[in-house]
Amino acid sequence: ACDPPRAVTLTEGEQTITGDTSGRATGFPLSEGCGSPEHAAPAEILALTVPGTGLKGVSFNTLNEATDWDTLLEVRPTACDSTEAATCFDDALPGLIAQSAGSFTAEGGSTVHLVVTGYGEATDSGAYELTVEVSDASAPTLTEGDAYRVGTERYDLVVRGMDAEGDVSYVRVSFLDGSGAAIEVDTDGDPETPAQSTFEVGVERVSGTPAYEALVRIADEDFMTATAAATQVEITVVDRFDLESSSMTFALSDVTEAGLGESCGASTICADGLSCDGGTCAVPADVMAACSGATAVSITPGPTTVTESVAGAVPAADSLFFATCGDTSGGETLFTVDVPAGTYDLIASTENAATSED
């Protein structure tokens, strides 16, 4: 299968590579622990030439309707026939999504081999569509931050620094006791697995490029109890290509949370979406301005379902609002609806041909 691989010259940005593993040679040896022990799926090898100069980040996936089988992807950075430093990418979401997604970094001008195969059976094969994105890659920096223990409810970790690509993804964090020792926590409750002292936690919200501010939130009662003796937090910021900043240690402050119009200060932080303005939690001025400029949607309820369509575009900007249902790092477009007296079902949806999947 390595003689010869299919040569593909990548370009900056996003591109699509198609192929088919059906009928190709089986038994291609994968790195230890990659795929099933009886791996018998056919494989196609891609020799990817990375464009440009300097360090590049390459992300890839087979998450699409054109790939309807259990894929497995292995990156080989040294040579096609070498498993040295190889990285294996299996199910993007174990138990739910059998297609694969991954990433790697490499110098522009270099060639990296990608094995496209199935998890195990010979039937794990077929036509595939590989989406590849290439971008500059540099490690984020961490320059300052705050660490709060909000009552017994959660930890809020706020980190700031510089990130040229705007792709801060998660943090590695350790909670330290008064002596500076890392506190170990048995996160899975299994006595046969070791306790952990370093934890990877996704970013809840991030704004700004290249100067960024990111919020990391840990809301787990058992974890809070296990780390009750913590007085400091050691944090390392990591981007989507696993490039990481130097670590910093911050004192852990015990605070309470205040709502709109309530007092705030060193020991009291404002609830999500509010800012501490002159010692009082208030709606930020830019949020007030955005709300006052919202586009009105005129819709009059009738005896049956009434539908009104409104066009808009989301700007490339930092988020002003803090959503409870997911990451809200991008800009927003606001609409307002006046609902008359009565009982109605008000349904808002962007599920239409004019709106992209993102």
Coordinates of C-alpha atoms in Angstrom, one line a residue:
A1 CA 0.0 0.0 0.0
C2 CA 3.0 2.3 0.5
D3 CA 4.3 1.8 -3.0
P4 CA 3.3 4.4 -4.1
P5 CA 0.9 6.4 -1.9
R6 CA -1.5 8.9 -3.6
A7 CA 0.2 12.3 -3.7
V8 CA -2.0 15.2 -2.7
T9 CA -0.7 18.8 -2.5
L10 CA -2.7 20.7 0.1
T11 CA -3.6 24.4 -0.2
E12 CA -4.2 27.0 2.5
G13 CA -7.8 27.0 3.7
E14 CA -10.4 24.3 3.3
Q15 CA -10.5 21.6 0.6
T16 CA -12.2 18.3 -0.1
I17 CA -10.4 15.1 -1.0
T18 CA -12.4 12.1 -2.3
G19 CA -11.4 8.5 -2.6
D20 CA -12.5 4.9 -2.2
T21 CA -10.9 2.1 -0.2
S22 CA -13.0 -0.6 -1.8
G23 CA -11.0 -3.4 -3.3
R24 CA -7.6 -2.1 -2.0
A25 CA -5.1 -4.3 -0.2
T26 CA -6.0 -5.5 3.3
G27 CA -3.8 -6.2 6.3
F28 CA -2.0 -2.9 6.3
P29 CA -0.2 -2.8 9.7
L30 CA -1.4 0.0 11.9
S31 CA 0.3 1.4 15.0
E32 CA -0.2 -0.5 18.3
G33 CA -3.7 0.0 19.7
C34 CA -5.0 1.6 16.4
G35 CA -8.1 -0.3 15.1
S36 CA -9.3 -3.7 16.1
P37 CA -6.8 -6.4 16.9
E38 CA -8.1 -8.3 13.8
H39 CA -7.9 -5.3 11.6
A40 CA -8.8 -6.5 8.0
A41 CA -10.2 -3.4 6.4
P42 CA -8.6 -2.2 3.1
A43 CA -6.6 1.0 3.2
E44 CA -5.6 3.9 1.0
I45 CA -2.5 6.0 1.8
L46 CA -2.4 9.7 1.1
A47 CA 0.9 11.5 0.9
L48 CA -0.1 15.1 2.0
T49 CA 2.3 17.9 1.1
V50 CA 1.8 20.8 3.5
P51 CA 1.8 24.2 1.7
G52 CA 3.7 27.4 2.6
T53 CA 6.5 27.8 5.1
G54 CA 6.5 27.8 8.9
L55 CA 4.4 25.7 11.2
K56 CA 1.0 24.8 9.8
G57 CA -2.0 23.2 11.5
V58 CA -3.9 20.6 9.5
S59 CA -7.4 19.4 10.6
F60 CA -9.4 16.8 8.8
N61 CA -12.5 14.7 9.1
T62 CA -14.9 12.3 7.3
L63 CA -18.0 13.7 9.0
N64 CA -20.3 13.9 6.0
E65 CA -23.1 12.0 4.2
A66 CA -20.8 10.8 1.5
T67 CA -18.9 8.7 4.0
D68 CA -21.4 6.2 5.5
W69 CA -19.0 3.6 7.0
D70 CA -16.8 3.2 10.1
T71 CA -13.6 5.1 9.2
L72 CA -10.2 5.1 10.9
L73 CA -7.5 7.6 10.1
E74 CA -3.8 7.4 11.1
V75 CA -1.3 10.2 10.7
R76 CA 2.3 9.1 10.0
P77 CA 4.7 12.1 10.3
T78 CA 8.0 10.4 9.6
A79 CA 7.4 7.9 6.7
C80 CA 4.6 5.9 5.2
D81 CA 6.0 2.6 6.4
S82 CA 6.9 3.9 9.9
T83 CA 4.6 4.0 13.0
E84 CA 7.1 6.3 14.9
A85 CA 5.1 9.1 16.4
A86 CA 2.0 7.9 14.6
T87 CA -1.4 9.2 15.8
C88 CA -4.7 7.3 15.4
F89 CA -8.1 8.9 15.1
D90 CA -11.2 6.7 15.5
D91 CA -14.8 7.6 16.2
A92 CA -15.4 11.3 16.4
L93 CA -18.0 10.6 19.1
P94 CA -17.7 7.0 20.4
G95 CA -21.0 5.1 20.3
L96 CA -22.7 7.8 18.2
I97 CA -20.5 8.9 15.3
A98 CA -18.3 6.2 13.6
Q99 CA -16.6 8.6 11.2
S100 CA -13.3 10.2 12.2
A101 CA -11.8 13.6 12.8
G102 CA -8.3 14.7 13.8
S103 CA -5.5 17.2 13.3
F104 CA -1.7 17.5 13.2
T105 CA 1.0 20.2 12.9
A106 CA 3.8 20.1 10.4
E107 CA 6.3 22.5 8.7
G108 CA 5.2 23.9 5.4
G109 CA 6.9 22.0 2.5
S110 CA 7.0 18.7 4.4
T111 CA 5.0 15.6 3.5
V112 CA 2.9 13.7 6.0
H113 CA 1.2 10.4 5.3
L114 CA -2.4 9.7 6.2
V115 CA -3.8 6.2 6.3
V116 CA -7.5 6.1 5.4
T117 CA -9.0 2.8 6.4
G118 CA -11.8 1.2 8.5
Y119 CA -11.9 0.1 12.1
G120 CA -11.7 -3.6 11.7
E121 CA -13.9 -5.7 9.3
A122 CA -13.2 -5.9 5.6
T123 CA -16.7 -4.4 5.1
D124 CA -15.5 -1.2 6.8
S125 CA -14.7 0.3 3.5
G126 CA -16.1 2.3 0.6
A127 CA -16.2 5.8 -0.9
Y128 CA -15.1 8.6 1.4
E129 CA -15.0 12.3 1.5
L130 CA -12.2 13.9 3.5
T131 CA -12.5 17.6 4.4
V132 CA -9.1 19.2 5.1
E133 CA -8.3 22.6 6.5
V134 CA -4.8 24.1 6.6
S135 CA -3.9 27.3 8.6
D136 CA -1.0 28.9 10.3
A137 CA -0.3 27.5 13.7
S138 CA 1.4 29.1 16.7
A139 CA 1.1 28.4 20.5
P140 CA -1.1 30.7 22.5
T141 CA 0.3 32.7 25.4
L142 CA -1.1 33.1 28.9
T143 CA -0.3 36.4 30.6
E144 CA -2.9 36.8 33.3
G145 CA -6.0 35.4 34.8
D146 CA -8.4 35.0 37.7
A147 CA -9.6 31.9 39.5
Y148 CA -12.9 31.9 41.4
R149 CA -14.6 29.4 43.6
V150 CA -18.3 30.5 43.4
G151 CA -19.8 29.2 46.6
T152 CA -20.1 25.4 46.4
E153 CA -21.5 25.6 42.9
R154 CA -18.6 25.9 40.5
Y155 CA -15.1 27.1 39.6
D156 CA -14.8 30.0 37.1
L157 CA -11.4 30.4 35.6
V158 CA -10.8 33.5 33.4
V159 CA -7.5 33.5 31.4
R160 CA -6.1 36.2 29.1
G161 CA -3.2 36.3 26.7
M162 CA -2.4 36.4 23.0
D163 CA -3.5 33.9 20.3
A164 CA -2.8 34.8 16.7
E165 CA -5.1 32.2 15.2
G166 CA -8.0 32.7 17.6
D167 CA -8.3 28.9 18.3
V168 CA -7.9 28.5 22.1
S169 CA -9.7 25.3 22.8
Y170 CA -9.2 24.0 26.3
V171 CA -7.0 24.3 29.4
R172 CA -5.0 21.8 31.4
V173 CA -5.6 22.6 35.1
S174 CA -4.3 21.4 38.4
F175 CA -5.7 22.4 41.8
L176 CA -3.0 22.9 44.5
D177 CA -3.4 22.8 48.3
G178 CA -1.7 25.1 50.7
S179 CA 1.6 23.4 50.4
G180 CA 1.6 23.7 46.6
A181 CA 0.9 20.0 46.0
A182 CA -1.5 19.0 43.3
I183 CA -4.7 17.5 44.6
E184 CA -5.6 14.1 43.1
V185 CA -9.2 13.3 42.3
D186 CA -10.8 9.9 41.4
T187 CA -13.0 11.3 38.6
D188 CA -14.5 7.9 37.4
G189 CA -15.0 6.3 40.8
D190 CA -13.1 3.2 39.6
P191 CA -10.6 2.0 42.3
E192 CA -8.6 0.1 39.6
T193 CA -7.8 3.3 37.7
P194 CA -5.5 5.9 39.1
A195 CA -6.7 9.3 40.4
Q196 CA -5.8 12.3 38.4
S197 CA -4.1 15.6 39.3
T198 CA -4.3 17.3 35.9
F199 CA -7.5 17.8 34.1
E200 CA -8.5 18.9 30.6
V201 CA -11.4 21.3 30.5
G202 CA -13.0 22.9 27.4
V203 CA -13.3 26.6 27.1
E204 CA -16.9 27.8 27.8
R205 CA -16.5 31.1 26.0
V206 CA -13.7 33.0 24.4
S207 CA -13.6 36.5 22.9
G208 CA -10.9 38.6 21.1
T209 CA -8.2 38.0 18.5
P210 CA -5.2 38.1 18.9
A211 CA -5.7 39.4 22.5
Y212 CA -8.2 37.0 24.0
E213 CA -10.1 36.4 27.2
A214 CA -11.5 32.9 27.8
L215 CA -13.8 31.5 30.5
V216 CA -13.4 27.9 31.7
R217 CA -16.2 26.6 34.0
I218 CA -16.2 23.5 36.2
A219 CA -19.6 22.8 37.8
D220 CA -19.4 19.4 39.4
E221 CA -20.4 18.9 43.0
D222 CA -18.2 15.8 43.6
F223 CA -15.2 17.6 42.1
M224 CA -15.8 20.7 44.2
T225 CA -15.9 18.5 47.3
A226 CA -12.7 16.6 46.3
T227 CA -10.8 19.9 45.7
A228 CA -12.2 21.8 48.7
A229 CA -8.6 22.2 50.1
A230 CA -7.4 24.0 47.0
T231 CA -5.9 27.5 47.4
Q232 CA -4.3 27.8 44.0
V233 CA -4.9 26.7 40.4
E234 CA -2.2 26.0 37.9
I235 CA -3.4 26.6 34.3
T236 CA -2.0 25.9 30.8
V237 CA -3.9 27.1 27.7
V238 CA -4.1 24.8 24.7
D239 CA -5.3 25.4 21.1
R240 CA -7.1 23.1 18.7
F241 CA -3.7 21.7 17.4
D242 CA -2.6 20.9 21.0
L243 CA 0.0 23.7 21.0
E244 CA 0.2 25.0 24.5
S245 CA 1.2 28.1 26.5
S246 CA 3.5 28.2 29.5
S247 CA 1.7 27.5 32.7
M248 CA 0.8 30.0 35.3
T249 CA -0.5 29.6 38.9
F250 CA -3.3 31.8 40.3
A251 CA -4.6 32.3 43.8
L252 CA -8.1 30.8 44.2
S253 CA -10.6 33.4 45.4
D254 CA -13.8 32.4 47.2
V255 CA -16.6 34.6 45.9
T256 CA -20.4 34.8 45.8
E257 CA -22.5 35.7 42.8
A258 CA -24.7 38.8 42.5
G259 CA -27.6 39.6 40.1
L260 CA -28.8 42.7 38.3
G261 CA -28.6 45.8 40.5
E262 CA -26.9 44.0 43.4
S263 CA -23.5 45.0 44.8
C264 CA -20.3 43.6 43.4
G265 CA -16.6 43.8 44.3
A266 CA -13.6 41.8 45.3
S267 CA -15.6 39.0 47.0
T268 CA -18.7 39.2 44.8
I269 CA -18.8 38.6 41.0
C270 CA -21.7 39.4 38.7
A271 CA -23.9 36.7 37.1
D272 CA -23.3 35.8 33.4
G273 CA -24.0 38.6 31.1
L274 CA -23.6 41.4 33.7
S275 CA -20.6 43.6 34.4
C276 CA -19.5 45.2 37.7
D277 CA -20.1 48.9 37.0
G278 CA -19.2 51.3 39.9
G279 CA -19.8 48.5 42.4
T280 CA -23.2 47.4 41.0
C281 CA -24.0 44.6 38.6
A282 CA -25.4 46.1 35.4
V283 CA -26.1 45.2 31.8
P284 CA -23.1 46.3 29.8
A285 CA -23.6 49.4 27.7
D286 CA -22.7 47.6 24.4
V287 CA -25.3 45.0 25.1
M288 CA -27.9 47.7 25.8
A289 CA -27.1 49.4 22.5
A290 CA -27.3 46.1 20.6
C291 CA -30.7 45.3 22.1
S292 CA -32.0 48.8 21.3
G293 CA -31.0 48.3 17.7
A294 CA -32.7 44.9 17.3
T295 CA -34.7 44.3 14.1
A296 CA -38.4 44.0 14.8
V297 CA -40.2 41.0 13.4
S298 CA -43.9 41.8 12.7
I299 CA -46.1 38.8 13.0
T300 CA -49.8 38.7 14.0
P301 CA -51.1 35.4 15.4
G302 CA -54.2 33.9 13.8
P303 CA -56.4 30.8 14.2
T304 CA -53.8 28.6 12.5
T305 CA -50.0 28.7 12.3
V306 CA -48.6 32.0 11.0
T307 CA -45.1 32.2 9.6
E308 CA -42.8 35.2 9.0
S309 CA -39.4 35.0 7.4
V310 CA -36.7 37.6 8.1
A311 CA -33.3 37.7 6.5
G312 CA -30.1 38.7 8.4
A313 CA -26.4 38.1 8.6
V314 CA -24.2 37.3 11.6
P315 CA -21.2 39.7 11.7
A316 CA -17.6 38.6 12.2
A317 CA -17.3 40.0 15.7
D318 CA -16.9 39.0 19.3
S319 CA -19.9 37.8 21.2
L320 CA -21.8 40.2 23.4
F321 CA -24.1 37.6 24.9
F322 CA -23.6 34.6 27.1
A323 CA -25.8 31.6 26.1
T324 CA -26.6 28.8 28.4
C325 CA -26.8 26.2 25.6
G326 CA -23.3 26.2 24.1
D327 CA -20.3 28.2 23.0
T328 CA -21.2 31.8 21.8
S329 CA -17.8 33.0 20.7
G330 CA -19.1 34.6 17.5
G331 CA -21.1 37.8 16.8
E332 CA -24.9 38.1 17.0
T333 CA -27.7 39.6 15.0
L334 CA -30.7 40.5 17.2
F335 CA -34.4 40.4 16.5
T336 CA -37.4 41.3 18.6
V337 CA -41.0 40.0 18.5
D338 CA -44.0 41.6 20.2
V339 CA -46.2 38.8 21.5
P340 CA -49.8 39.9 22.2
A341 CA -51.8 38.8 25.2
G342 CA -52.8 35.1 25.0
T343 CA -51.2 31.7 24.8
Y344 CA -49.1 30.8 21.8
D345 CA -46.2 28.6 20.7
L346 CA -43.5 30.9 19.4
I347 CA -41.0 28.9 17.3
A348 CA -37.8 30.4 15.9
S349 CA -35.7 28.4 13.4
T350 CA -32.8 28.8 11.0
E351 CA -33.5 25.5 9.3
N352 CA -33.8 26.6 5.7
A353 CA -31.9 26.5 2.4
A354 CA -30.6 30.1 2.9
T355 CA -28.8 29.3 6.1
S356 CA -25.5 27.4 6.2
E357 CA -25.0 24.5 8.6
D358 CA -22.7 26.6 10.8

